[in-house]
PDB file of C-alpha atoms in Angstrom:
ATOM      1  CA  UNK A 132      44.636  28.914  12.942  1.00 45.00           C
ATOM      2  CA  UNK A 133      44.838  26.270  15.666  1.00 49.00           C
ATOM      3  CA  UNK A 134      46.173  22.796  14.980  1.00 49.00           C
ATOM      4  CA  UNK A 135      42.770  21.348  15.838  1.00 49.00           C
ATOM      5  CA  UNK A 136      41.140  23.301  13.005  1.00 51.00           C
ATOM      6  CA  UNK A 137      43.607  21.752  10.567  1.00 53.00           C
ATOM      7  CA  UNK A 138      42.320  18.310  11.598  1.00 50.00           C
ATOM      8  CA  UNK A 139      38.620  19.108  11.228  1.00 53.00           C
ATOM      9  CA  UNK A 140      37.162  17.234   8.293  1.00 55.00           C
ATOM     10  CA  UNK A 141      40.231  15.031   7.880  1.00 57.00           C
ATOM     11  CA  UNK A 142      40.599  11.360   8.557  1.00 62.00           C
ATOM     12  CA  UNK A 143      43.551  11.913  10.878  1.00 65.00           C
ATOM     13  CA  UNK A 144      41.967  12.601  14.238  1.00 73.00           C
ATOM     14  CA  UNK A 145      43.732  10.879  17.137  1.00 74.00           C
ATOM     15  CA  UNK A 146      40.870   8.429  17.661  1.00 75.00           C
ATOM     16  CA  UNK A 147      40.909   7.396  13.987  1.00 75.00           C
ATOM     17  CA  UNK A 148      44.665   6.955  14.019  1.00 76.00           C
ATOM     18  CA  UNK A 149      44.377   4.786  17.137  1.00 75.00           C
ATOM     19  CA  UNK A 150      41.572   2.749  15.573  1.00 73.00           C
ATOM     20  CA  UNK A 151      43.636   2.178  12.412  1.00 75.00           C
ATOM     21  CA  UNK A 152      46.671   1.100  14.453  1.00 75.00           C
ATOM     22  CA  UNK A 153      44.643  -1.365  16.544  1.00 72.00           C
ATOM     23  CA  UNK A 154      43.035  -2.867  13.449  1.00 69.00           C
ATOM     24  CA  UNK A 155      46.406  -3.224  11.747  1.00 71.00           C
ATOM     25  CA  UNK A 156      47.838  -4.965  14.801  1.00 68.00           C
ATOM     26  CA  UNK A 157      44.881  -7.366  14.939  1.00 60.00           C
ATOM     27  CA  UNK A 158      45.138  -8.099  11.225  1.00 58.00           C
ATOM     28  CA  UNK A 159      48.894  -8.617  11.352  1.00 59.00           C
ATOM     29  CA  UNK A 160      49.270 -10.550  14.575  1.00 57.00           C
ATOM     30  CA  UNK A 161      45.973 -11.754  15.920  1.00 50.00           C
ATOM     31  CA  UNK A 162      43.479 -12.616  13.201  1.00 49.00           C
ATOM     32  CA  UNK A 163      43.398 -15.895  11.366  1.00 55.00           C
ATOM     33  CA  UNK A 164      42.001 -16.060   7.867  1.00 64.00           C
ATOM     34  CA  UNK A 165      39.008 -18.231   7.035  1.00 72.00           C
ATOM     35  CA  UNK A 166      39.260 -20.402   3.907  1.00 77.00           C
ATOM     36  CA  UNK A 167      36.579 -19.551   1.344  1.00 82.00           C
ATOM     37  CA  UNK A 168      35.259 -23.134   1.514  1.00 85.00           C
ATOM     38  CA  UNK A 169      34.595 -22.745   5.240  1.00 84.00           C
ATOM     39  CA  UNK A 170      32.758 -19.440   4.679  1.00 86.00           C
ATOM     40  CA  UNK A 171      30.682 -21.049   1.928  1.00 89.00           C
ATOM     41  CA  UNK A 172      29.734 -23.874   4.329  1.00 89.00           C
ATOM     42  CA  UNK A 173      28.660 -21.318   6.956  1.00 90.00           C
ATOM     43  CA  UNK A 174      26.567 -19.438   4.376  1.00 91.00           C
ATOM     44  CA  UNK A 175      24.934 -22.714   3.319  1.00 93.00           C
ATOM     45  CA  UNK A 176      24.234 -23.665   6.976  1.00 91.00           C
ATOM     46  CA  UNK A 177      22.401 -20.351   7.375  1.00 94.00           C
ATOM     47  CA  UNK A 178      20.592 -20.798   4.037  1.00 95.00           C
ATOM     48  CA  UNK A 179      22.362 -17.691   2.662  1.00 95.00           C
ATOM     49  CA  UNK A 180      20.477 -15.512   5.171  1.00 94.00           C
ATOM     50  CA  UNK A 181      21.556 -13.080   7.872  1.00 95.00           C
ATOM     51  CA  UNK A 182      21.899 -15.011  11.140  1.00 94.00           C
ATOM     52  CA  UNK A 183      20.196 -12.204  13.050  1.00 95.00           C
ATOM     53  CA  UNK A 184      17.320 -10.827  10.960  1.00 93.00           C
ATOM     54  CA  UNK A 185      16.981 -13.493   8.259  1.00 92.00           C
ATOM     55  CA  UNK A 186      17.555 -11.174   5.268  1.00 90.00           C
ATOM     56  CA  UNK A 187      18.364 -13.297   2.204  1.00 93.00           C
ATOM     57  CA  UNK A 188      21.628 -12.545   0.399  1.00 87.00           C
ATOM     58  CA  UNK A 189      21.129 -10.807  -2.947  1.00 85.00           C
ATOM     59  CA  UNK A 190      23.026  -8.551  -5.321  1.00 82.00           C
ATOM     60  CA  UNK A 191      21.897  -5.566  -3.259  1.00 81.00           C
ATOM     61  CA  UNK A 192      22.410  -7.169   0.139  1.00 81.00           C
ATOM     62  CA  UNK A 193      25.686  -9.050   0.549  1.00 88.00           C
ATOM     63  CA  UNK A 194      26.306 -11.102   3.672  1.00 91.00           C
ATOM     64  CA  UNK A 195      29.559 -10.587   5.535  1.00 89.00           C
ATOM     65  CA  UNK A 196      31.211 -12.592   8.317  1.00 89.00           C
ATOM     66  CA  UNK A 197      30.259 -11.232  11.722  1.00 90.00           C
ATOM     67  CA  UNK A 198      32.329 -12.215  14.741  1.00 88.00           C
ATOM     68  CA  UNK A 199      30.164 -13.319  17.659  1.00 90.00           C
ATOM     69  CA  UNK A 200      33.104 -12.443  19.903  1.00 86.00           C
ATOM     70  CA  UNK A 201      34.464  -9.352  18.138  1.00 86.00           C
ATOM     71  CA  UNK A 202      38.045  -9.001  16.947  1.00 78.00           C
ATOM     72  CA  UNK A 203      38.497  -6.169  19.433  1.00 76.00           C
ATOM     73  CA  UNK A 204      38.053  -8.818  22.164  1.00 80.00           C
ATOM     74  CA  UNK A 205      40.397 -11.293  20.440  1.00 76.00           C
ATOM     75  CA  UNK A 206      37.668 -13.175  18.556  1.00 79.00           C
ATOM     76  CA  UNK A 207      38.953 -15.202  15.618  1.00 77.00           C
ATOM     77  CA  UNK A 208      37.599 -15.451  12.104  1.00 78.00           C
ATOM     78  CA  UNK A 209      36.693 -19.134  12.467  1.00 79.00           C
ATOM     79  CA  UNK A 210      33.553 -21.223  12.305  1.00 79.00           C
ATOM     80  CA  UNK A 211      32.032 -21.280  15.748  1.00 85.00           C
ATOM     81  CA  UNK A 212      32.684 -17.561  16.061  1.00 86.00           C
ATOM     82  CA  UNK A 213      31.419 -16.270  12.710  1.00 89.00           C
ATOM     83  CA  UNK A 214      27.942 -16.001  11.280  1.00 92.00           C
ATOM     84  CA  UNK A 215      26.629 -14.334   8.128  1.00 94.00           C
ATOM     85  CA  UNK A 216      25.231 -10.861   8.734  1.00 93.00           C
ATOM     86  CA  UNK A 217      23.630  -8.257   6.511  1.00 92.00           C
ATOM     87  CA  UNK A 218      25.223  -4.814   6.550  1.00 89.00           C
ATOM     88  CA  UNK A 219      22.474  -3.333   8.705  1.00 90.00           C
ATOM     89  CA  UNK A 220      22.800  -5.967  11.457  1.00 92.00           C
ATOM     90  CA  UNK A 221      26.599  -5.916  11.261  1.00 89.00           C
ATOM     91  CA  UNK A 222      26.682  -2.133  11.701  1.00 87.00           C
ATOM     92  CA  UNK A 223      24.176  -2.259  14.577  1.00 88.00           C
ATOM     93  CA  UNK A 224      26.097  -5.019  16.318  1.00 88.00           C
ATOM     94  CA  UNK A 225      29.473  -3.300  15.914  1.00 82.00           C
ATOM     95  CA  UNK A 226      28.096  -0.261  17.757  1.00 80.00           C
ATOM     96  CA  UNK A 227      26.695  -2.622  20.397  1.00 79.00           C
ATOM     97  CA  UNK A 228      30.095  -4.387  20.681  1.00 77.00           C
ATOM     98  CA  UNK A 229      31.720  -1.156  21.888  1.00 80.00           C
ATOM     99  CA  UNK A 230      30.323  -1.954  25.337  1.00 83.00           C
ATOM    100  CA  UNK A 231      32.680  -4.662  26.691  1.00 82.00           C
ATOM    101  CA  UNK A 232      30.006  -6.114  28.988  1.00 85.00           C
ATOM    102  CA  UNK A 233      27.614  -6.884  26.108  1.00 88.00           C
ATOM    103  CA  UNK A 234      27.536 -10.153  24.151  1.00 89.00           C
ATOM    104  CA  UNK A 235      26.062 -11.112  20.810  1.00 92.00           C
ATOM    105  CA  UNK A 236      23.158 -12.675  22.722  1.00 92.00           C
ATOM    106  CA  UNK A 237      22.504  -9.279  24.352  1.00 93.00           C
ATOM    107  CA  UNK A 238      22.484  -7.727  20.874  1.00 93.00           C
ATOM    108  CA  UNK A 239      19.845 -10.223  19.678  1.00 94.00           C
ATOM    109  CA  UNK A 240      17.742  -9.649  22.814  1.00 95.00           C
ATOM    110  CA  UNK A 241      17.934  -5.884  22.266  1.00 93.00           C
ATOM    111  CA  UNK A 242      17.202  -5.918  18.531  1.00 93.00           C
ATOM    112  CA  UNK A 243      14.599  -8.729  18.442  1.00 93.00           C
ATOM    113  CA  UNK A 244      12.979  -8.820  21.906  1.00 93.00           C
ATOM    114  CA  UNK A 245       9.858 -10.679  20.779  1.00 94.00           C
ATOM    115  CA  UNK A 246      11.650 -13.878  19.710  1.00 94.00           C
ATOM    116  CA  UNK A 247      15.238 -13.393  20.845  1.00 94.00           C
ATOM    117  CA  UNK A 248      15.632 -16.691  22.690  1.00 95.00           C
ATOM    118  CA  UNK A 249      14.439 -18.630  19.639  1.00 95.00           C
ATOM    119  CA  UNK A 250      16.900 -16.775  17.384  1.00 94.00           C
ATOM    120  CA  UNK A 251      19.777 -17.316  19.826  1.00 93.00           C
ATOM    121  CA  UNK A 252      19.035 -21.040  20.020  1.00 92.00           C
ATOM    122  CA  UNK A 253      18.891 -21.316  16.206  1.00 92.00           C
ATOM    123  CA  UNK A 254      22.250 -19.559  15.823  1.00 92.00           C
ATOM    124  CA  UNK A 255      23.870 -21.784  18.444  1.00 90.00           C
ATOM    125  CA  UNK A 256      22.495 -24.914  16.772  1.00 90.00           C
ATOM    126  CA  UNK A 257      23.660 -23.845  13.306  1.00 88.00           C
ATOM    127  CA  UNK A 258      27.198 -23.045  14.430  1.00 85.00           C
ATOM    128  CA  UNK A 259      27.343 -26.091  16.687  1.00 79.00           C
ATOM    129  CA  UNK A 260      28.372 -23.822  19.492  1.00 61.00           C
ATOM    130  CA  UNK A 261      30.327 -25.440  22.192  1.00 54.00           C
ATOM    131  CA  UNK A 262      31.291 -22.273  24.073  1.00 59.00           C
ATOM    132  CA  UNK A 263      33.902 -20.626  21.812  1.00 65.00           C
ATOM    133  CA  UNK A 264      36.642 -19.010  23.891  1.00 67.00           C
ATOM    134  CA  UNK A 265      38.774 -16.240  22.471  1.00 62.00           C
ATOM    135  CA  UNK A 266      42.456 -16.728  23.134  1.00 64.00           C
ATOM    136  CA  UNK A 267      44.596 -13.839  24.364  1.00 65.00           C
ATOM    137  CA  UNK A 268      47.455 -12.741  22.083  1.00 63.00           C
ATOM    138  CA  UNK A 269      50.005 -14.447  24.347  1.00 64.00           C
ATOM    139  CA  UNK A 270      48.456 -17.827  23.557  1.00 65.00           C
ATOM    140  CA  UNK A 271      48.548 -17.330  19.778  1.00 64.00           C
ATOM    141  CA  UNK A 272      51.867 -15.671  19.104  1.00 68.00           C
ATOM    142  CA  UNK A 273      55.417 -16.877  19.181  1.00 75.00           C
ATOM    143  CA  UNK A 274      57.623 -15.161  21.760  1.00 77.00           C
ATOM    144  CA  UNK A 275      59.268 -13.146  18.966  1.00 81.00           C
ATOM    145  CA  UNK A 276      55.926 -12.008  17.529  1.00 75.00           C
ATOM    146  CA  UNK A 277      54.698 -11.070  20.984  1.00 74.00           C
ATOM    147  CA  UNK A 278      57.852  -9.068  21.721  1.00 81.00           C
ATOM    148  CA  UNK A 279      57.489  -7.186  18.422  1.00 80.00           C
ATOM    149  CA  UNK A 280      53.783  -6.524  19.070  1.00 76.00           C
ATOM    150  CA  UNK A 281      54.490  -5.227  22.583  1.00 80.00           C
ATOM    151  CA  UNK A 282      57.303  -3.010  21.302  1.00 86.00           C
ATOM    152  CA  UNK A 283      55.099  -1.615  18.527  1.00 82.00           C
ATOM    153  CA  UNK A 284      52.275  -0.930  20.951  1.00 82.00           C
ATOM    154  CA  UNK A 285      54.592   0.918  23.366  1.00 87.00           C
ATOM    155  CA  UNK A 286      56.041   2.992  20.520  1.00 86.00           C
ATOM    156  CA  UNK A 287      52.546   3.759  19.248  1.00 82.00           C
ATOM    157  CA  UNK A 288      51.439   4.895  22.730  1.00 85.00           C
ATOM    158  CA  UNK A 289      54.261   7.471  22.760  1.00 86.00           C
ATOM    159  CA  UNK A 290      53.347   8.736  19.297  1.00 83.00           C
ATOM    160  CA  UNK A 291      49.656   8.768  20.151  1.00 83.00           C
ATOM    161  CA  UNK A 292      50.260  10.960  23.222  1.00 85.00           C
ATOM    162  CA  UNK A 293      52.213  13.411  21.024  1.00 83.00           C
ATOM    163  CA  UNK A 294      49.432  13.411  18.436  1.00 82.00           C
ATOM    164  CA  UNK A 295      46.797  14.122  21.087  1.00 82.00           C
ATOM    165  CA  UNK A 296      48.940  16.912  22.532  1.00 83.00           C
ATOM    166  CA  UNK A 297      49.356  18.438  19.069  1.00 81.00           C
ATOM    167  CA  UNK A 298      45.663  18.001  18.274  1.00 78.00           C
ATOM    168  CA  UNK A 299      44.535  19.643  21.521  1.00 79.00           C
ATOM    169  CA  UNK A 300      46.947  22.580  21.377  1.00 76.00           C
TER     170      UNK A 300
END
């Protein structure tokens, strides 16, 4: 039996391992945490509705923070970059975010073409958007944290190449 067959149906494919590593690095070094009071204020500003489609929060439909600039592009979990989103919109947008040239405004235009500009304007007004800019890791970390993050990433790259080699053999 090939090594690849051993991986089929498991959670340990190279791409999943890489995804887990990148998320861990973001969580550990790059992502700030939003106080619950701030999240409650954001929910109230949006009337406890999804910022994109307007679905009201209920027991069956919880709203979650959605990053306008995604974490994968160094977006922080802060007001000005987070809006409430239903699971359906959050999932749709996360697939849309995989394209680095697309923005949250592009997502709204794609999903709600008939009134996209109105929705975009409403979101910007509710978050008081003054052009949020994501900071690169170098601007957020101490020199020591940055050195550790770089070292971990280099070590991971070596291990990832070995995992891919093993997986493809």
